[in-house]
Amino acid sequence: MKAIKQFTCKSCGHKEAKWLGRCPECNTWNSFVESEPEIAEPGRRSSHRKAESEHIPVPITSIHVEEEQRYDSAIEELNRVLGGGIMKGASILIGGEPGIGKSTLMLKLAHELKAPGRVLYVSGES
Ligand SMILES: [Zn+2]
């Protein structure tokens, strides 16, 4: 998480995201000092110390990764390059030279895709 700086006027307490030479509220010069940002979002930790402890390095083997839902494209090679199928909600760009078979592959996919719902095939040229 990126630390967000905040500047507060020593004179009136006005807050700004960046340092200003003169306070727009009370017109005092050189009154801004860097202060701890207030995190207004509910559920977020307000303590700086707690936020730091959430970023302690852990061994990669202890990280639990949830498997996302994937749909079988019914094309073994395509499933393989997509990491095991088409991930739900994913946008995938199919690129290649003209005549390489992109449209053929996508029509085959549209026909054989093992997923609920219907297929919308949209094609364009430039
Ligand atoms: Zn002020």
PDB file of C-alpha atoms and ligand atoms in Angstrom:
ATOM      1  CA  MET A   1       0.000   0.000   0.000  1.00  0.00           C
ATOM      2  CA  LYS A   2       1.317   3.398  -0.982  1.00  0.00           C
ATOM      3  CA  ALA A   3       1.642   5.853   1.871  1.00  0.00           C
ATOM      4  CA  ILE A   4      -0.445   8.935   1.201  1.00  0.00           C
ATOM      5  CA  LYS A   5       0.963  12.155   2.549  1.00  0.00           C
ATOM      6  CA  GLN A   6      -1.223  14.802   4.083  1.00  0.00           C
ATOM      7  CA  PHE A   7      -0.442  18.320   5.166  1.00  0.00           C
ATOM      8  CA  THR A   8      -2.245  20.149   7.946  1.00  0.00           C
ATOM      9  CA  CYS A   9      -2.259  23.855   8.712  1.00  0.00           C
ATOM     10  CA  LYS A  10      -0.809  24.473  12.200  1.00  0.00           C
ATOM     11  CA  SER A  11      -2.917  27.589  12.472  1.00  0.00           C
ATOM     12  CA  CYS A  12      -6.455  26.407  11.596  1.00  0.00           C
ATOM     13  CA  GLY A  13      -6.209  22.650  11.028  1.00  0.00           C
ATOM     14  CA  HIS A  14      -7.088  22.815   7.328  1.00  0.00           C
ATOM     15  CA  LYS A  15      -5.893  19.720   5.440  1.00  0.00           C
ATOM     16  CA  GLU A  16      -4.379  19.493   1.960  1.00  0.00           C
ATOM     17  CA  ALA A  17      -2.988  16.592  -0.094  1.00  0.00           C
ATOM     18  CA  LYS A  18       0.071  18.672  -1.008  1.00  0.00           C
ATOM     19  CA  TRP A  19       2.193  21.226   0.770  1.00  0.00           C
ATOM     20  CA  LEU A  20       1.135  24.831   0.239  1.00  0.00           C
ATOM     21  CA  GLY A  21       3.037  27.985   1.123  1.00  0.00           C
ATOM     22  CA  ARG A  22      -0.123  29.729   2.216  1.00  0.00           C
ATOM     23  CA  CYS A  23      -3.229  28.233   3.814  1.00  0.00           C
ATOM     24  CA  PRO A  24      -6.338  28.819   1.656  1.00  0.00           C
ATOM     25  CA  GLU A  25      -8.511  28.822   4.804  1.00  0.00           C
ATOM     26  CA  CYS A  26      -6.776  31.205   7.201  1.00  0.00           C
ATOM     27  CA  ASN A  27      -4.218  32.779   4.808  1.00  0.00           C
ATOM     28  CA  THR A  28      -1.303  31.999   7.143  1.00  0.00           C
ATOM     29  CA  TRP A  29       2.061  31.607   5.435  1.00  0.00           C
ATOM     30  CA  ASN A  30       4.305  28.535   5.974  1.00  0.00           C
ATOM     31  CA  SER A  31       1.793  26.937   8.331  1.00  0.00           C
ATOM     32  CA  PHE A  32       1.578  23.508   6.654  1.00  0.00           C
ATOM     33  CA  VAL A  33       3.191  20.513   8.328  1.00  0.00           C
ATOM     34  CA  GLU A  34       3.175  16.903   7.163  1.00  0.00           C
ATOM     35  CA  SER A  35       0.728  14.853   9.199  1.00  0.00           C
ATOM     36  CA  GLU A  36      -0.531  11.300   9.423  1.00  0.00           C
ATOM     37  CA  PRO A  37      -3.268  10.769   6.833  1.00  0.00           C
ATOM     38  CA  GLU A  38      -6.725   9.941   8.103  1.00  0.00           C
ATOM     39  CA  ILE A  39      -8.173   6.824   6.577  1.00  0.00           C
ATOM     40  CA  ALA A  40     -11.887   7.425   6.284  1.00  0.00           C
ATOM     41  CA  GLU A  41     -12.880   4.144   4.653  1.00  0.00           C
ATOM     42  CA  PRO A  42     -14.615   1.787   7.085  1.00  0.00           C
ATOM     43  CA  GLY A  43     -12.897  -1.511   7.754  1.00  0.00           C
ATOM     44  CA  ARG A  44      -9.461  -0.115   7.074  1.00  0.00           C
ATOM     45  CA  ARG A  45      -6.913  -0.059   9.835  1.00  0.00           C
ATOM     46  CA  SER A  46      -6.150   3.382  11.121  1.00  0.00           C
ATOM     47  CA  SER A  47      -3.075   2.359  13.061  1.00  0.00           C
ATOM     48  CA  HIS A  48       0.138   2.803  11.113  1.00  0.00           C
ATOM     49  CA  ARG A  49       1.830   0.031  13.101  1.00  0.00           C
ATOM     50  CA  LYS A  50      -0.897  -2.463  12.189  1.00  0.00           C
ATOM     51  CA  ALA A  51      -0.623  -1.579   8.499  1.00  0.00           C
ATOM     52  CA  GLU A  52       3.108  -2.279   8.612  1.00  0.00           C
ATOM     53  CA  SER A  53       2.632  -5.671  10.243  1.00  0.00           C
ATOM     54  CA  GLU A  54       0.356  -6.724   7.364  1.00  0.00           C
ATOM     55  CA  HIS A  55       3.289  -6.421   4.984  1.00  0.00           C
ATOM     56  CA  ILE A  56       5.694  -8.829   6.646  1.00  0.00           C
ATOM     57  CA  PRO A  57       7.369 -11.077   4.040  1.00  0.00           C
ATOM     58  CA  VAL A  58       6.150 -14.682   4.069  1.00  0.00           C
ATOM     59  CA  PRO A  59       7.487 -17.788   2.299  1.00  0.00           C
ATOM     60  CA  ILE A  60       5.869 -18.249  -1.108  1.00  0.00           C
ATOM     61  CA  THR A  61       4.906 -21.807  -0.151  1.00  0.00           C
ATOM     62  CA  SER A  62       2.680 -20.473   2.654  1.00  0.00           C
ATOM     63  CA  ILE A  63       0.582 -18.328   0.310  1.00  0.00           C
ATOM     64  CA  HIS A  64      -2.828 -19.851  -0.332  1.00  0.00           C
ATOM     65  CA  VAL A  65      -4.074 -19.188  -3.851  1.00  0.00           C
ATOM     66  CA  GLU A  66      -7.741 -19.790  -4.554  1.00  0.00           C
ATOM     67  CA  GLU A  67      -8.478 -21.479  -7.827  1.00  0.00           C
ATOM     68  CA  GLU A  68     -10.590 -19.259 -10.091  1.00  0.00           C
ATOM     69  CA  GLN A  69     -13.498 -20.718 -12.005  1.00  0.00           C
ATOM     70  CA  ARG A  70     -12.475 -21.640 -15.543  1.00  0.00           C
ATOM     71  CA  TYR A  71     -14.488 -22.816 -18.509  1.00  0.00           C
ATOM     72  CA  ASP A  72     -13.318 -25.609 -20.738  1.00  0.00           C
ATOM     73  CA  SER A  73     -12.793 -24.242 -24.263  1.00  0.00           C
ATOM     74  CA  ALA A  74     -12.929 -27.820 -25.597  1.00  0.00           C
ATOM     75  CA  ILE A  75      -9.661 -26.991 -27.395  1.00  0.00           C
ATOM     76  CA  GLU A  76      -6.826 -28.606 -25.466  1.00  0.00           C
ATOM     77  CA  GLU A  77      -4.088 -26.284 -26.782  1.00  0.00           C
ATOM     78  CA  LEU A  78      -6.166 -23.172 -26.033  1.00  0.00           C
ATOM     79  CA  ASN A  79      -6.942 -24.393 -22.525  1.00  0.00           C
ATOM     80  CA  ARG A  80      -3.220 -24.897 -21.971  1.00  0.00           C
ATOM     81  CA  VAL A  81      -2.141 -21.391 -23.075  1.00  0.00           C
ATOM     82  CA  LEU A  82      -4.939 -19.887 -20.975  1.00  0.00           C
ATOM     83  CA  GLY A  83      -3.687 -21.672 -17.871  1.00  0.00           C
ATOM     84  CA  GLY A  84      -6.384 -24.340 -17.774  1.00  0.00           C
ATOM     85  CA  GLY A  85      -9.336 -22.774 -19.572  1.00  0.00           C
ATOM     86  CA  ILE A  86     -11.122 -19.475 -19.905  1.00  0.00           C
ATOM     87  CA  MET A  87     -11.277 -17.693 -16.570  1.00  0.00           C
ATOM     88  CA  LYS A  88     -14.701 -16.393 -15.625  1.00  0.00           C
ATOM     89  CA  GLY A  89     -14.924 -12.682 -16.342  1.00  0.00           C
ATOM     90  CA  ALA A  90     -11.648 -12.558 -18.276  1.00  0.00           C
ATOM     91  CA  SER A  91     -10.943 -10.552 -21.421  1.00  0.00           C
ATOM     92  CA  ILE A  92      -8.581 -12.356 -23.757  1.00  0.00           C
ATOM     93  CA  LEU A  93      -6.930 -10.782 -26.795  1.00  0.00           C
ATOM     94  CA  ILE A  94      -6.307 -13.186 -29.662  1.00  0.00           C
ATOM     95  CA  GLY A  95      -3.652 -11.767 -31.981  1.00  0.00           C
ATOM     96  CA  GLY A  96      -1.684 -12.944 -34.988  1.00  0.00           C
ATOM     97  CA  GLU A  97      -0.853 -12.502 -38.651  1.00  0.00           C
ATOM     98  CA  PRO A  98      -3.729 -12.307 -41.173  1.00  0.00           C
ATOM     99  CA  GLY A  99      -4.839 -15.734 -42.296  1.00  0.00           C
ATOM    100  CA  ILE A 100      -3.262 -17.520 -39.335  1.00  0.00           C
ATOM    101  CA  GLY A 101      -6.640 -18.930 -38.229  1.00  0.00           C
ATOM    102  CA  LYS A 102      -7.821 -16.622 -35.443  1.00  0.00           C
ATOM    103  CA  SER A 103     -11.401 -16.460 -36.725  1.00  0.00           C
ATOM    104  CA  THR A 104     -11.521 -20.200 -37.357  1.00  0.00           C
ATOM    105  CA  LEU A 105     -10.263 -20.872 -33.844  1.00  0.00           C
ATOM    106  CA  MET A 106     -12.801 -18.454 -32.308  1.00  0.00           C
ATOM    107  CA  LEU A 107     -15.704 -19.933 -34.313  1.00  0.00           C
ATOM    108  CA  LYS A 108     -14.679 -23.391 -33.137  1.00  0.00           C
ATOM    109  CA  LEU A 109     -14.494 -22.038 -29.582  1.00  0.00           C
ATOM    110  CA  ALA A 110     -17.927 -20.399 -29.893  1.00  0.00           C
ATOM    111  CA  HIS A 111     -19.363 -23.699 -31.091  1.00  0.00           C
ATOM    112  CA  GLU A 112     -17.739 -26.007 -28.544  1.00  0.00           C
ATOM    113  CA  LEU A 113     -17.264 -23.866 -25.426  1.00  0.00           C
ATOM    114  CA  LYS A 114     -18.410 -25.702 -22.320  1.00  0.00           C
ATOM    115  CA  ALA A 115     -19.898 -22.812 -20.369  1.00  0.00           C
ATOM    116  CA  PRO A 116     -23.380 -21.745 -19.334  1.00  0.00           C
ATOM    117  CA  GLY A 117     -25.119 -19.068 -21.382  1.00  0.00           C
ATOM    118  CA  ARG A 118     -24.831 -18.040 -25.006  1.00  0.00           C
ATOM    119  CA  VAL A 119     -21.916 -16.909 -27.128  1.00  0.00           C
ATOM    120  CA  LEU A 120     -21.724 -13.493 -28.785  1.00  0.00           C
ATOM    121  CA  TYR A 121     -19.218 -13.421 -31.637  1.00  0.00           C
ATOM    122  CA  VAL A 122     -18.035  -9.916 -32.563  1.00  0.00           C
ATOM    123  CA  SER A 123     -15.461  -9.387 -35.285  1.00  0.00           C
ATOM    124  CA  GLY A 124     -13.902  -6.244 -36.685  1.00  0.00           C
ATOM    125  CA  GLU A 125     -11.328  -5.119 -39.209  1.00  0.00           C
ATOM    126  CA  SER A 126      -9.220  -2.002 -39.525  1.00  0.00           C
TER     127      SER A 126
HETATM  128 ZN    ZN B   1      -4.941  27.562   8.000  1.00  0.00          ZN
END
